[in-house]
Tab-separated table of C-alpha atoms in Angstrom:
chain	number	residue	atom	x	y	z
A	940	UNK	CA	-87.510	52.481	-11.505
A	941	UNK	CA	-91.330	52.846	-11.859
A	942	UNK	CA	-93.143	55.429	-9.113
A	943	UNK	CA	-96.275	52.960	-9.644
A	944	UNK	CA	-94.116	50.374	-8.252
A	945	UNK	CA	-92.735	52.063	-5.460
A	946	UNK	CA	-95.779	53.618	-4.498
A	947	UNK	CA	-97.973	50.029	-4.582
A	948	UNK	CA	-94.868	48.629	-2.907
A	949	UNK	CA	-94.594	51.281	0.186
A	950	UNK	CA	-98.549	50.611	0.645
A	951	UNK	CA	-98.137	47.178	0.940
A	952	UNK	CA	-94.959	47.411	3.577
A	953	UNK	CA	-96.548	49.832	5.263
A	954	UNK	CA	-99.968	48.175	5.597
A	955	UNK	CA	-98.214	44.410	6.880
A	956	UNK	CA	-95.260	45.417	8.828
A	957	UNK	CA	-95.287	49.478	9.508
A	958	UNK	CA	-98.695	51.141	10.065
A	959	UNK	CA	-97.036	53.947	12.024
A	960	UNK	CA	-95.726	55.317	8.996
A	961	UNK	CA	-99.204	56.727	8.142
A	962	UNK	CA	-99.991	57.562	11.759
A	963	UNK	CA	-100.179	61.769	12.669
A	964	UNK	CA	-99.120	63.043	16.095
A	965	UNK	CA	-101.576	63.646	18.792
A	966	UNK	CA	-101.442	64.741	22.722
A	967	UNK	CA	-103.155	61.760	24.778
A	968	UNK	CA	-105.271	62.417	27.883
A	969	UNK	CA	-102.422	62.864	30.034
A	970	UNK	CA	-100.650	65.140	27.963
A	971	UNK	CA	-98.266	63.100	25.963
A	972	UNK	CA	-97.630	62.544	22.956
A	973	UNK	CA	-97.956	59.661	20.724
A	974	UNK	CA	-98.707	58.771	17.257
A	975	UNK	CA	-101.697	57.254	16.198
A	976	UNK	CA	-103.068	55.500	13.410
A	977	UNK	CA	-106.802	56.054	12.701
A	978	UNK	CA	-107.746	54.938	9.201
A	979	UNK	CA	-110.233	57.574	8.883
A	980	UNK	CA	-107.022	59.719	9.137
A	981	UNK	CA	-104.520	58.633	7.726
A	982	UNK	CA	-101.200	60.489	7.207
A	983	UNK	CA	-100.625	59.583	3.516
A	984	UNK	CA	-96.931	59.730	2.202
A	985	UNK	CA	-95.438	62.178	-0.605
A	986	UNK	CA	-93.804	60.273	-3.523
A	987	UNK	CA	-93.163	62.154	-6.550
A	988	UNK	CA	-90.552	62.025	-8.868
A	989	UNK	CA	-89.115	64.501	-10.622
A	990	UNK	CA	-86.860	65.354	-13.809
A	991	UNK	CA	-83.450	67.259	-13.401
A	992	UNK	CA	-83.160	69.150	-17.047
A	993	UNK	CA	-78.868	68.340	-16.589
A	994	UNK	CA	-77.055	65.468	-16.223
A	995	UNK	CA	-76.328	63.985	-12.803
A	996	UNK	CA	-72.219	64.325	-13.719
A	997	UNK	CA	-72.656	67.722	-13.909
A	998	UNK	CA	-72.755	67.859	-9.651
A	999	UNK	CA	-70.287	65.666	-9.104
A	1000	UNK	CA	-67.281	66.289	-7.638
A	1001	UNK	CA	-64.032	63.915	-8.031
A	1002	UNK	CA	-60.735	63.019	-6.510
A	1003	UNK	CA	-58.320	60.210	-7.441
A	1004	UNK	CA	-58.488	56.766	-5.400
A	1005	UNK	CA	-55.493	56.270	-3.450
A	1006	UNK	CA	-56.142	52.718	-4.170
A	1007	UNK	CA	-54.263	51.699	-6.851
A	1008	UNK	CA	-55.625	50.818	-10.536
A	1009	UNK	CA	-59.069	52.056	-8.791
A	1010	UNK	CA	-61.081	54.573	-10.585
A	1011	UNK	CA	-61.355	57.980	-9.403
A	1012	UNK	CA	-64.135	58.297	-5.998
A	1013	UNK	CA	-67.532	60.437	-7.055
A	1014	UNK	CA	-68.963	62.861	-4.888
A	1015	UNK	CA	-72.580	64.264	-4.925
A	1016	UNK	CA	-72.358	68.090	-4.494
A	1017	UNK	CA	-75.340	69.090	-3.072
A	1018	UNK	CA	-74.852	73.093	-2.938
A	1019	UNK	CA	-74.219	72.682	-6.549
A	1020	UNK	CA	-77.196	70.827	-7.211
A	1021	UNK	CA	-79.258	73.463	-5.434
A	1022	UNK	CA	-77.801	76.532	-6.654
A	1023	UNK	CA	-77.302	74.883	-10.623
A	1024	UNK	CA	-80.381	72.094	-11.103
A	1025	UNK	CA	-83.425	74.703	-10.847
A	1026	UNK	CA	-84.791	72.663	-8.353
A	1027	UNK	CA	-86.487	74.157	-5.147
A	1028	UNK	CA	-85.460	72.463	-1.770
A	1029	UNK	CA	-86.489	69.281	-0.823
A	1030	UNK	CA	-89.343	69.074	1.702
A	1031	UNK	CA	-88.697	67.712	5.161
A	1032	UNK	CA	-90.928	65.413	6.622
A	1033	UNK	CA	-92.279	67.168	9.843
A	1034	UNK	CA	-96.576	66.948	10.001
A	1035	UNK	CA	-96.567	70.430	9.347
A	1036	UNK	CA	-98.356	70.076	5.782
A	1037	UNK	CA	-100.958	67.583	4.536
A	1038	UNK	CA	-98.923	64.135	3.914
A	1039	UNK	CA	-95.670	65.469	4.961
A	1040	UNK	CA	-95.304	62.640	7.488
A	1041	UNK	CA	-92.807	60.710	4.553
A	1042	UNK	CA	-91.824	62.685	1.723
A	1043	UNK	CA	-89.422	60.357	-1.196
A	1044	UNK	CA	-88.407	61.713	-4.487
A	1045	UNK	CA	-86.850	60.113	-7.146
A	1046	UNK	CA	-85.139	62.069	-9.416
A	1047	UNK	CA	-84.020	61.968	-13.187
A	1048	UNK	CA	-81.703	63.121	-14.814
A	1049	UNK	CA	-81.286	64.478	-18.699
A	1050	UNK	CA	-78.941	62.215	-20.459
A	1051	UNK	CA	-77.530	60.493	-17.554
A	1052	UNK	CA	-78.041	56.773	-16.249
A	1053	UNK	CA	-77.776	57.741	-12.782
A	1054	UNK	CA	-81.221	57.892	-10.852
A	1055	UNK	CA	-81.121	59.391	-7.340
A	1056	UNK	CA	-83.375	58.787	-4.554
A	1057	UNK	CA	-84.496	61.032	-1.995
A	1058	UNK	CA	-86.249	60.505	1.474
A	1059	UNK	CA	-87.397	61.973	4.297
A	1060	UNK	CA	-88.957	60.435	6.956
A	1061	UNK	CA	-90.260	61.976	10.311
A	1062	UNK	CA	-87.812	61.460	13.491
A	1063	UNK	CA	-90.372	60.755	15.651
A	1064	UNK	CA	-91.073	57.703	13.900
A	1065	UNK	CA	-87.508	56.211	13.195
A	1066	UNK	CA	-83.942	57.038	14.327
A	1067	UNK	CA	-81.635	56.441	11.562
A	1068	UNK	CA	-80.742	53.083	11.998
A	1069	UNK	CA	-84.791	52.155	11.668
A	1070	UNK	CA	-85.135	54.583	8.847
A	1071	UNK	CA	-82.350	52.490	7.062
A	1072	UNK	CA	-84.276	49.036	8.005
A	1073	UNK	CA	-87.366	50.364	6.844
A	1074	UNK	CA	-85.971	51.306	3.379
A	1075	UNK	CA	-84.367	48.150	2.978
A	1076	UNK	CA	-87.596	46.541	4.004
A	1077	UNK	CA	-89.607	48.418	1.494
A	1078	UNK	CA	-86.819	47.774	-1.381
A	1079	UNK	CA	-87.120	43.899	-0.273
A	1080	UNK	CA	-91.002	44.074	-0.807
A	1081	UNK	CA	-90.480	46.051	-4.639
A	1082	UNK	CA	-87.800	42.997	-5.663
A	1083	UNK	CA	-90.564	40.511	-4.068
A	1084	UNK	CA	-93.785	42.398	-5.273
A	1085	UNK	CA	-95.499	39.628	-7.322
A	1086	UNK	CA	-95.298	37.374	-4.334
A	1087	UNK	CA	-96.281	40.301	-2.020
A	1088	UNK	CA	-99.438	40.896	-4.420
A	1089	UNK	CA	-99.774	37.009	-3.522
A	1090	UNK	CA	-99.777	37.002	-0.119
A	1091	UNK	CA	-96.474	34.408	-0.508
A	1092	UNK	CA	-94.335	36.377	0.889
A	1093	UNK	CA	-93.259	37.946	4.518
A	1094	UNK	CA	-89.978	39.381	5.866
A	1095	UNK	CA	-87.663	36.835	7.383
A	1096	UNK	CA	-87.011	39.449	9.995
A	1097	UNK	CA	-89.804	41.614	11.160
A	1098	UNK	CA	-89.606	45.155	13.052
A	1099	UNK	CA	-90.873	45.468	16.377
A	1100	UNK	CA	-92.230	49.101	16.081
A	1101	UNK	CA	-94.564	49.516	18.741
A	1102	UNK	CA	-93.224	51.881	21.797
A	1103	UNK	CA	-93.979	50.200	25.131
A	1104	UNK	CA	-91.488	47.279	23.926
A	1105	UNK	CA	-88.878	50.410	24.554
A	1106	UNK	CA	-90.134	50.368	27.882
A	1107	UNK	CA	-90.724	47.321	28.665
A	1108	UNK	CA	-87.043	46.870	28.156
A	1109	UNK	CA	-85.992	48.845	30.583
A	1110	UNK	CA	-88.404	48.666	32.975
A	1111	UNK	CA	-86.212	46.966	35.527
A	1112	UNK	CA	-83.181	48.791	34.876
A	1113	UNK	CA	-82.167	51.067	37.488
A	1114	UNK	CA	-81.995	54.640	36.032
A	1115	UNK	CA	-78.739	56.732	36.494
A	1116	UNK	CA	-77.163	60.184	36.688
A	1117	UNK	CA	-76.194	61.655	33.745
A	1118	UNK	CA	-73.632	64.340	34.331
A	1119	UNK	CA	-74.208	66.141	31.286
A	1120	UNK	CA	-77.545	66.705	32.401
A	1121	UNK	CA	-76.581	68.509	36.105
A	1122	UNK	CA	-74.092	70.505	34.334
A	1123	UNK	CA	-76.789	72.058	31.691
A	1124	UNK	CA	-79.375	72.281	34.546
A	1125	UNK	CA	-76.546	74.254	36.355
A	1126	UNK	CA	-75.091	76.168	33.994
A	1127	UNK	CA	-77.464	76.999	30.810
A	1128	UNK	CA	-79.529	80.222	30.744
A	1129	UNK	CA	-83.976	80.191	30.992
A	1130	UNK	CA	-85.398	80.581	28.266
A	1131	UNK	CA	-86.500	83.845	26.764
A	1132	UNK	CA	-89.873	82.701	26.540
A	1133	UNK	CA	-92.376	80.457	28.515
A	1134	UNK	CA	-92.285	77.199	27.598
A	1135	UNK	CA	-94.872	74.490	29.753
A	1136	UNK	CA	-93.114	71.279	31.457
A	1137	UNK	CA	-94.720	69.212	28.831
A	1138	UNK	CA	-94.509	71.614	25.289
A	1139	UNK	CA	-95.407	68.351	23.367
A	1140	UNK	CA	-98.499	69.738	22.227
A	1141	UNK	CA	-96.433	73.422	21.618
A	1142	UNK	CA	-93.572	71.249	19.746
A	1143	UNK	CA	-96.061	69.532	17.279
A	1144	UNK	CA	-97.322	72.192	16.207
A	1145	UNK	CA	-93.737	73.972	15.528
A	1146	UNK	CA	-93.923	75.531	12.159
A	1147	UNK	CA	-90.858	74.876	9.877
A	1148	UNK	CA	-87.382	75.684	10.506
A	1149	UNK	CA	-84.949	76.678	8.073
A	1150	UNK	CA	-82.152	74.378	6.917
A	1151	UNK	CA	-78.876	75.477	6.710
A	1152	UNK	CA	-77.643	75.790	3.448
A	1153	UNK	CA	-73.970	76.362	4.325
A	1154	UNK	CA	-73.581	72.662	4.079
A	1155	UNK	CA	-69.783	71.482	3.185
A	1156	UNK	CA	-67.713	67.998	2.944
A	1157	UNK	CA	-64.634	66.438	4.047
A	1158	UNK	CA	-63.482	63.206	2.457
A	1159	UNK	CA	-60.984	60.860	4.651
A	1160	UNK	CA	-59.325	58.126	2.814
A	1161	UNK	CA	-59.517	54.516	3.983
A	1162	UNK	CA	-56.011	54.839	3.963
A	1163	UNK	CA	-55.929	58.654	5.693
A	1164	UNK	CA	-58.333	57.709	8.406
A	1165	UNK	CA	-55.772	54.786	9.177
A	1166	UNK	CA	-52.777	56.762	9.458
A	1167	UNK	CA	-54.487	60.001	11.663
A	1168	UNK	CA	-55.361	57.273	14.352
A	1169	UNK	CA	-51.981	55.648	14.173
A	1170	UNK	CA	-50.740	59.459	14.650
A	1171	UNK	CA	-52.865	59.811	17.420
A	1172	UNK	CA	-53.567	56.583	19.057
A	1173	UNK	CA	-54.295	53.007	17.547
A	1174	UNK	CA	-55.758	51.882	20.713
A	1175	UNK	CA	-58.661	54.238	20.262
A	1176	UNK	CA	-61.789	53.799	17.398
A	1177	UNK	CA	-61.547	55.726	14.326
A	1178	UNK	CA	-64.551	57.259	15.142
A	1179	UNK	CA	-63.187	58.619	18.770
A	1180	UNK	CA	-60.502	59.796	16.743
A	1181	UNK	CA	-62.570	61.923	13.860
A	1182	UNK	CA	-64.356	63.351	16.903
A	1183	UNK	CA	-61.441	64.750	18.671
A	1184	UNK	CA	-60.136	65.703	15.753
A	1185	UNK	CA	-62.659	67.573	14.502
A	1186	UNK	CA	-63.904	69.068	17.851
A	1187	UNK	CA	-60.240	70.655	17.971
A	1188	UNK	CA	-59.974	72.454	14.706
A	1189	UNK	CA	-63.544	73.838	14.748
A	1190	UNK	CA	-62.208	75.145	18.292
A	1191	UNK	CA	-59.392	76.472	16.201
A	1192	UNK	CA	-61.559	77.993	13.737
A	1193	UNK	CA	-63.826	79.606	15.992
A	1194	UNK	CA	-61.120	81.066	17.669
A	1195	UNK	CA	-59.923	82.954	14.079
A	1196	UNK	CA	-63.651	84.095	13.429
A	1197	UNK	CA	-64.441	85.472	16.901
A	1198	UNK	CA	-61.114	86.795	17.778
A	1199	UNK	CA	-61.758	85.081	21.144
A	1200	UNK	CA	-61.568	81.752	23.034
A	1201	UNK	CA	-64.790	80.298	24.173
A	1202	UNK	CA	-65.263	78.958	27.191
A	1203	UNK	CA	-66.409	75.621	26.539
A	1204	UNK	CA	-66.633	73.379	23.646
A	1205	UNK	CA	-69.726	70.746	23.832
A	1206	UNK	CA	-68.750	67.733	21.744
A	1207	UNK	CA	-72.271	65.864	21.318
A	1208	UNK	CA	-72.194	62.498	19.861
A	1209	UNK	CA	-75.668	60.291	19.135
A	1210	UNK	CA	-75.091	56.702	19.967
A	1211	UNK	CA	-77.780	53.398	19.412
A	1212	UNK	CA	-79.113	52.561	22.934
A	1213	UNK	CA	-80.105	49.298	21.206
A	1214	UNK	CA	-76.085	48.572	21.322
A	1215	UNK	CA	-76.507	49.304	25.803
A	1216	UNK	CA	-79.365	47.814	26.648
A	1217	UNK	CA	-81.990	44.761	26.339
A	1218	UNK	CA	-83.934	46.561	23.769
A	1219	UNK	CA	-84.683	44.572	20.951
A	1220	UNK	CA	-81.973	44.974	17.687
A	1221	UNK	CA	-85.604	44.994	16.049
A	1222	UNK	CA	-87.051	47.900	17.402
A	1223	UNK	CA	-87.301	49.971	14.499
A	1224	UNK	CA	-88.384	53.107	16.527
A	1225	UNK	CA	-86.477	56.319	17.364
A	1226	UNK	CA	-84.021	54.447	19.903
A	1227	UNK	CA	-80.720	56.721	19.966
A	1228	UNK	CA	-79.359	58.549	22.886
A	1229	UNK	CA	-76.973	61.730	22.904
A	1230	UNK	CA	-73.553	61.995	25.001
A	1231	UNK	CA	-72.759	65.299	25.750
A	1232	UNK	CA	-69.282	66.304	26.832
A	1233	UNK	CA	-68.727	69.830	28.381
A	1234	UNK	CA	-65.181	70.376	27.898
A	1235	UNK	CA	-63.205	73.191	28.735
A	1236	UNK	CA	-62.146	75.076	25.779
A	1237	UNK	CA	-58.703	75.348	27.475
A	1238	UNK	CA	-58.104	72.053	28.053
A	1239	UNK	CA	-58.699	71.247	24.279
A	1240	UNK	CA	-55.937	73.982	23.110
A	1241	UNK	CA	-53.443	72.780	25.621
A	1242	UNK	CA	-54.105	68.958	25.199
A	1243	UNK	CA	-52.849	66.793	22.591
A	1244	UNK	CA	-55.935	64.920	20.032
A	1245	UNK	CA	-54.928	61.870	22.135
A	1246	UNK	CA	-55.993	63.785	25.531
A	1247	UNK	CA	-59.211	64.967	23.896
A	1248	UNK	CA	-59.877	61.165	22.672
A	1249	UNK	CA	-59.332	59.539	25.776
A	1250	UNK	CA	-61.924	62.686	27.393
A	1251	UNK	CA	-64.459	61.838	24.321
A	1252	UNK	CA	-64.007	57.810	25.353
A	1253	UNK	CA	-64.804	58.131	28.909
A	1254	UNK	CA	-67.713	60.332	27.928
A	1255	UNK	CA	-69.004	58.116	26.011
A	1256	UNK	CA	-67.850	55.416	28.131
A	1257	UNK	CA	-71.000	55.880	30.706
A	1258	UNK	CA	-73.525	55.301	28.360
A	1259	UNK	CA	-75.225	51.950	30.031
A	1260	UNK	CA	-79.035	50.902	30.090
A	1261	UNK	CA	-79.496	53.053	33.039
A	1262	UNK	CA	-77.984	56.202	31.230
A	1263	UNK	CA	-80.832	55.324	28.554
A	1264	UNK	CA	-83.193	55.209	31.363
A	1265	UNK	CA	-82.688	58.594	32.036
A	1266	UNK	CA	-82.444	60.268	29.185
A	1267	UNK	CA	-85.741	58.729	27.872
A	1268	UNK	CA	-87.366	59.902	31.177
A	1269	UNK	CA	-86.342	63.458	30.183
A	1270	UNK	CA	-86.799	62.853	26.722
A	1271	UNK	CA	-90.865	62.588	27.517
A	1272	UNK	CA	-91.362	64.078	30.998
A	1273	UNK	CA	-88.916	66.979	31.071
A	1274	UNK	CA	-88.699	68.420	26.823
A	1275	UNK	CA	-88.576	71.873	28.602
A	1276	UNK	CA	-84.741	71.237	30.016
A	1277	UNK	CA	-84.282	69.041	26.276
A	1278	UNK	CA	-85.184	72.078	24.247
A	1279	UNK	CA	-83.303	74.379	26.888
A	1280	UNK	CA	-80.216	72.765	26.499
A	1281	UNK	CA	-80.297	72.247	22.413
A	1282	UNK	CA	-80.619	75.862	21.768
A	1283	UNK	CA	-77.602	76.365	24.176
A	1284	UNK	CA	-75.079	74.038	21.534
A	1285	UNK	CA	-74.128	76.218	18.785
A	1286	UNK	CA	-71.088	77.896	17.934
A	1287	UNK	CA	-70.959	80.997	19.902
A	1288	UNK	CA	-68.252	83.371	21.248
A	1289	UNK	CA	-68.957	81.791	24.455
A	1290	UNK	CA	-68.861	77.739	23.149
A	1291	UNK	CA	-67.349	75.811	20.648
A	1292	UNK	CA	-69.567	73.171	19.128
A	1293	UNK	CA	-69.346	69.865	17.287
A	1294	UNK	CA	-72.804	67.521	17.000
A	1295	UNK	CA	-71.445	64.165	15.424
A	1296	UNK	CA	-73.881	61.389	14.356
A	1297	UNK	CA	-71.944	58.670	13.081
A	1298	UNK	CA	-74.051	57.046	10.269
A	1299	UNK	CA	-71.550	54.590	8.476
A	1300	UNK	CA	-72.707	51.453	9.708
A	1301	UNK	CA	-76.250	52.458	8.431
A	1302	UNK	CA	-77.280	49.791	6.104
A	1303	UNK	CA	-76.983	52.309	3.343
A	1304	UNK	CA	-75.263	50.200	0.751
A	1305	UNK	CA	-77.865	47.257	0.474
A	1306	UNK	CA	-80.658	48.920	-0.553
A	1307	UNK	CA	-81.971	47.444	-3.697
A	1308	UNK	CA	-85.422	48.521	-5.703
A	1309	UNK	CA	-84.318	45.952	-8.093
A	1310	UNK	CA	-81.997	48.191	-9.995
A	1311	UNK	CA	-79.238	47.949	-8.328
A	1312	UNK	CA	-77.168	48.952	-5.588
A	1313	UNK	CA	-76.481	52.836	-4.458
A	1314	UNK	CA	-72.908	53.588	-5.948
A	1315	UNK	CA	-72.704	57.234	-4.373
A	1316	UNK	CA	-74.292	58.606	-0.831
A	1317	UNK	CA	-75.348	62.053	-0.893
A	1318	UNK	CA	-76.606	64.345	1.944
A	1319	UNK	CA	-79.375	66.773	2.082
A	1320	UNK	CA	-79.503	69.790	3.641
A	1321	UNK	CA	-80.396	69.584	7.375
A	1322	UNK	CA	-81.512	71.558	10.469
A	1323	UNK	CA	-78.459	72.881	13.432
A	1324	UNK	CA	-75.342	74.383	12.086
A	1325	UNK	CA	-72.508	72.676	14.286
A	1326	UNK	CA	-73.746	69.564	13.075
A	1327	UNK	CA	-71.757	66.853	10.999
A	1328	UNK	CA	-73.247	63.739	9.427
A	1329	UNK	CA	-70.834	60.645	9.375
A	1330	UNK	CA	-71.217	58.443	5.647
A	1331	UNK	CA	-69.444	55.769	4.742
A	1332	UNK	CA	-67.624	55.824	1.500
A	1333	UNK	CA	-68.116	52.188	-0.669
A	1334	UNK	CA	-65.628	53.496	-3.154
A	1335	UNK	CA	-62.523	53.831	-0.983
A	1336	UNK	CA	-63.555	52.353	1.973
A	1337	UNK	CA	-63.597	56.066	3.670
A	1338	UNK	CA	-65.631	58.222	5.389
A	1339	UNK	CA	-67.603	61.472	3.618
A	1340	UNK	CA	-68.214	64.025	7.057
A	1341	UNK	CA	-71.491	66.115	5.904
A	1342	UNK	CA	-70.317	69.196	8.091
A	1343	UNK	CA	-73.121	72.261	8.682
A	1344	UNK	CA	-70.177	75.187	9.197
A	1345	UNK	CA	-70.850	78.975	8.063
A	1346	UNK	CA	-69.007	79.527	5.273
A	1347	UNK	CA	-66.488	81.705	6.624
A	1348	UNK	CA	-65.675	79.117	9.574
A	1349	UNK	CA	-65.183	76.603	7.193
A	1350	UNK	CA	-63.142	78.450	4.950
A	1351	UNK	CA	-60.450	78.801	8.378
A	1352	UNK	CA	-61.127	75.387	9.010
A	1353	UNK	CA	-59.727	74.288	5.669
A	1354	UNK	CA	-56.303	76.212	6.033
A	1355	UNK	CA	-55.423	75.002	9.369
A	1356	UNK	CA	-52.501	72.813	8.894
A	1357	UNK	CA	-53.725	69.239	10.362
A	1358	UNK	CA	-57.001	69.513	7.653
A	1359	UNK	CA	-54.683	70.339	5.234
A	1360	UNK	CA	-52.875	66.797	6.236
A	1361	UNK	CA	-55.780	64.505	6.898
A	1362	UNK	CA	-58.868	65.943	4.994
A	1363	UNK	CA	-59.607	66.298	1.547
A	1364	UNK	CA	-61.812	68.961	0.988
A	1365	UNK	CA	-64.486	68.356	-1.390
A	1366	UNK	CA	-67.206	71.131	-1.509
């Protein structure tokens, strides 16, 4: 995998198809905020590789295939490769450093033929899904480079990546209530500090925030993930199922660290508004939405998995175009009660939370440089404890949750008796 390539490569997909990649944040004359490309100023990416002075086996983690006559499924540990490899963190991609707007490392290994990739790309550019479309469009251009160099050759399926087509979508869409949104306008505290109605200029300008490096994984089976929603209801989606399992025993868990039941649990869950609306499946922009459901912390103790799915479901339920509407209204007119409300969802005395982004449908396992297909999905360290990251698993045909849990919370969370059933705990 040669960095000349990829770098000559990214230029060129960047240049034809995704311009805003090298575009920095600015505040227009109305006070919102946008990114724009100026070539006099452009944001250039960070991609660097780097050499690991171990082998890539020695951070992997492994557990036998309950598929028969199947070897046994890999795991990337990624506390081990931080606390073992030498290596320092991996930057984020935030615009708050010179050409921090992508940041991509690949990554060697001594002795090994495993070669890992690493990105980073800014989240006011893409949401996950057009991250993912953008990689495999810039992996495309690398296989087709000759005939890219030759001007022969253009994507059979182009992104659509500039904002107002979001709008324009929804433009005659009648906007709707979202009840998650009276009940934090009702019930979460002001701020401790002053904040304007429009902080875009204030949020840009954010300095870093700490990851959280009490990162942990769960592995469920193809087989496992079967069976728990068979135990709790086959008429309900595995992934409505993982939620209200998971929202119940990090209730449970909270409950043995605090020595207290919290009032509420918030189970958060990021869906693609592209799936509820006319916008474009093309829109490579930053098009997901959040469902929020408030939830007694009662009513999860003394209700079956099956209760809290069918609560989770008809949350989720009222997520239409119109629901969209709204939240992209607040979104970019109202950030104050946006930022209010996300500092509120953490795991408190007070509340019980679970943020779920369900990522395995990303098109994670097509990527191709020209070397080959990804064999094992990893997970960097991110922002928000409380907050689990979804992978699929190629290997088994399961499901890798990337779960940001203190380490003494997770440590309760692994001896309660229904993880000990379902989950296999991994690092």
């Amino acid at each position: 995998m040669s960095i000349e390539k990829l770098q000559h490569s990214f230029c060129k997909i960047v240049a034809d198809y995704y311009p805003i990649v090298v575009g920095l944040p600015t505040i227009d004359q109305e006070g919102n905020a946008l990114i724009k490309v100026d070539p006099a100023n452009l944001c250039i990416p960070d991609i660097q590789e780097m050499t690991i002075q171990h082998p890539a086996e020695a951070f992997f983690e492994s557990r036998p295939s309950d598929i028969k006559g199947n070897p046994d499924v890999l795991f990337f540990n990624t506390r081990k490769f931080y606390r073992e490899s030498g290596a320092e963190l991996m930057p984020k991609a935030n615009y708050q450093k010179e050409n921090s707007g992508v940041v991509i490392r690949i990554i060697r290994f001594k002795d090994s033929p495993y070669v890992a990739f690493s990105f980073s790309l800014s989240h006011g550019i893409f949401d996950g899904i057009g991250a993912m479309v953008f990689i495999n469009h810039w992996a495309e251009y690398t296989r087709n480079l000759a005939d890219v160099d030759a001007g022969n050759y253009k994507l059979a399926d182009p992104p659509l990546n500039d904002r107002q087509i979001f709008h324009d979508s929804l433009k005659d869409v009648e906007a709707l209530k979202v009840p998650y949104i009276d009940y934090f306008k009702e019930n979460v505290p002001p701020l401790p500090f002053e904040l304007p109605e429009n902080p875009a200029a204030a949020l840009i300008n954010i300095p870093d925030i700490p990851v959280c490096e009490e990162q942990h994984m769960l592995h469920f089976s193809s087989k496992t993930l079967n069976r728990m929603r068979n135990d709790v209801d086959p008429a309900h989606t595995i992934n409505t199922v993982l939620a209200a399992f998971i929202a119940k025993n990090m209730l449970l868990a909270n409950i043995e660290v605090f020595g207290t039941t919290p009032l509420l649990t918030c189970v958060a869950i990021a869906y693609d508004s592209r799936l509820r609306s006319d916008i474009p499946q093309q829109y490579s922009g930053n098009a997901s939405c959040i469902s929020v459901a408030p939830i007694s912390s009662q009513k999860v103790l003394d209700g079956t998995y099956q209760d809290l799915a069918n609560e989770l479901k008809e949350h989720s339920a009222r997520n239409q175009s119109g629901h969209t509407k709204t939240f992209l209204d607040i979104l970019e007119n109202d950030m104050k009660l946006m930022f209010q409300t996300s500092l509120s969802l953490c795991n408190t005395p007070a509340s019980s939370y679970v943020g779920m982004t369900n990522v395995r449908y990303m098109p994670f396992y097509t990527i191709d440089f020209g070397y080959g297909k990804p064999g094992i999905l990893g997970f960097d360290y991110y922002m928000r404890e409380g907050m689990i990251r979804v992978l699929p698993n190629s290997q088994d045909g399961g499901v890798d949750l990337v779960v940001n849990f203190r380490d003494e919370f997770f440590e309760k969370l692994c001896n309660l008796e229904d993880v000990k059933k379902y989950a296999d705990v991994i690092y």
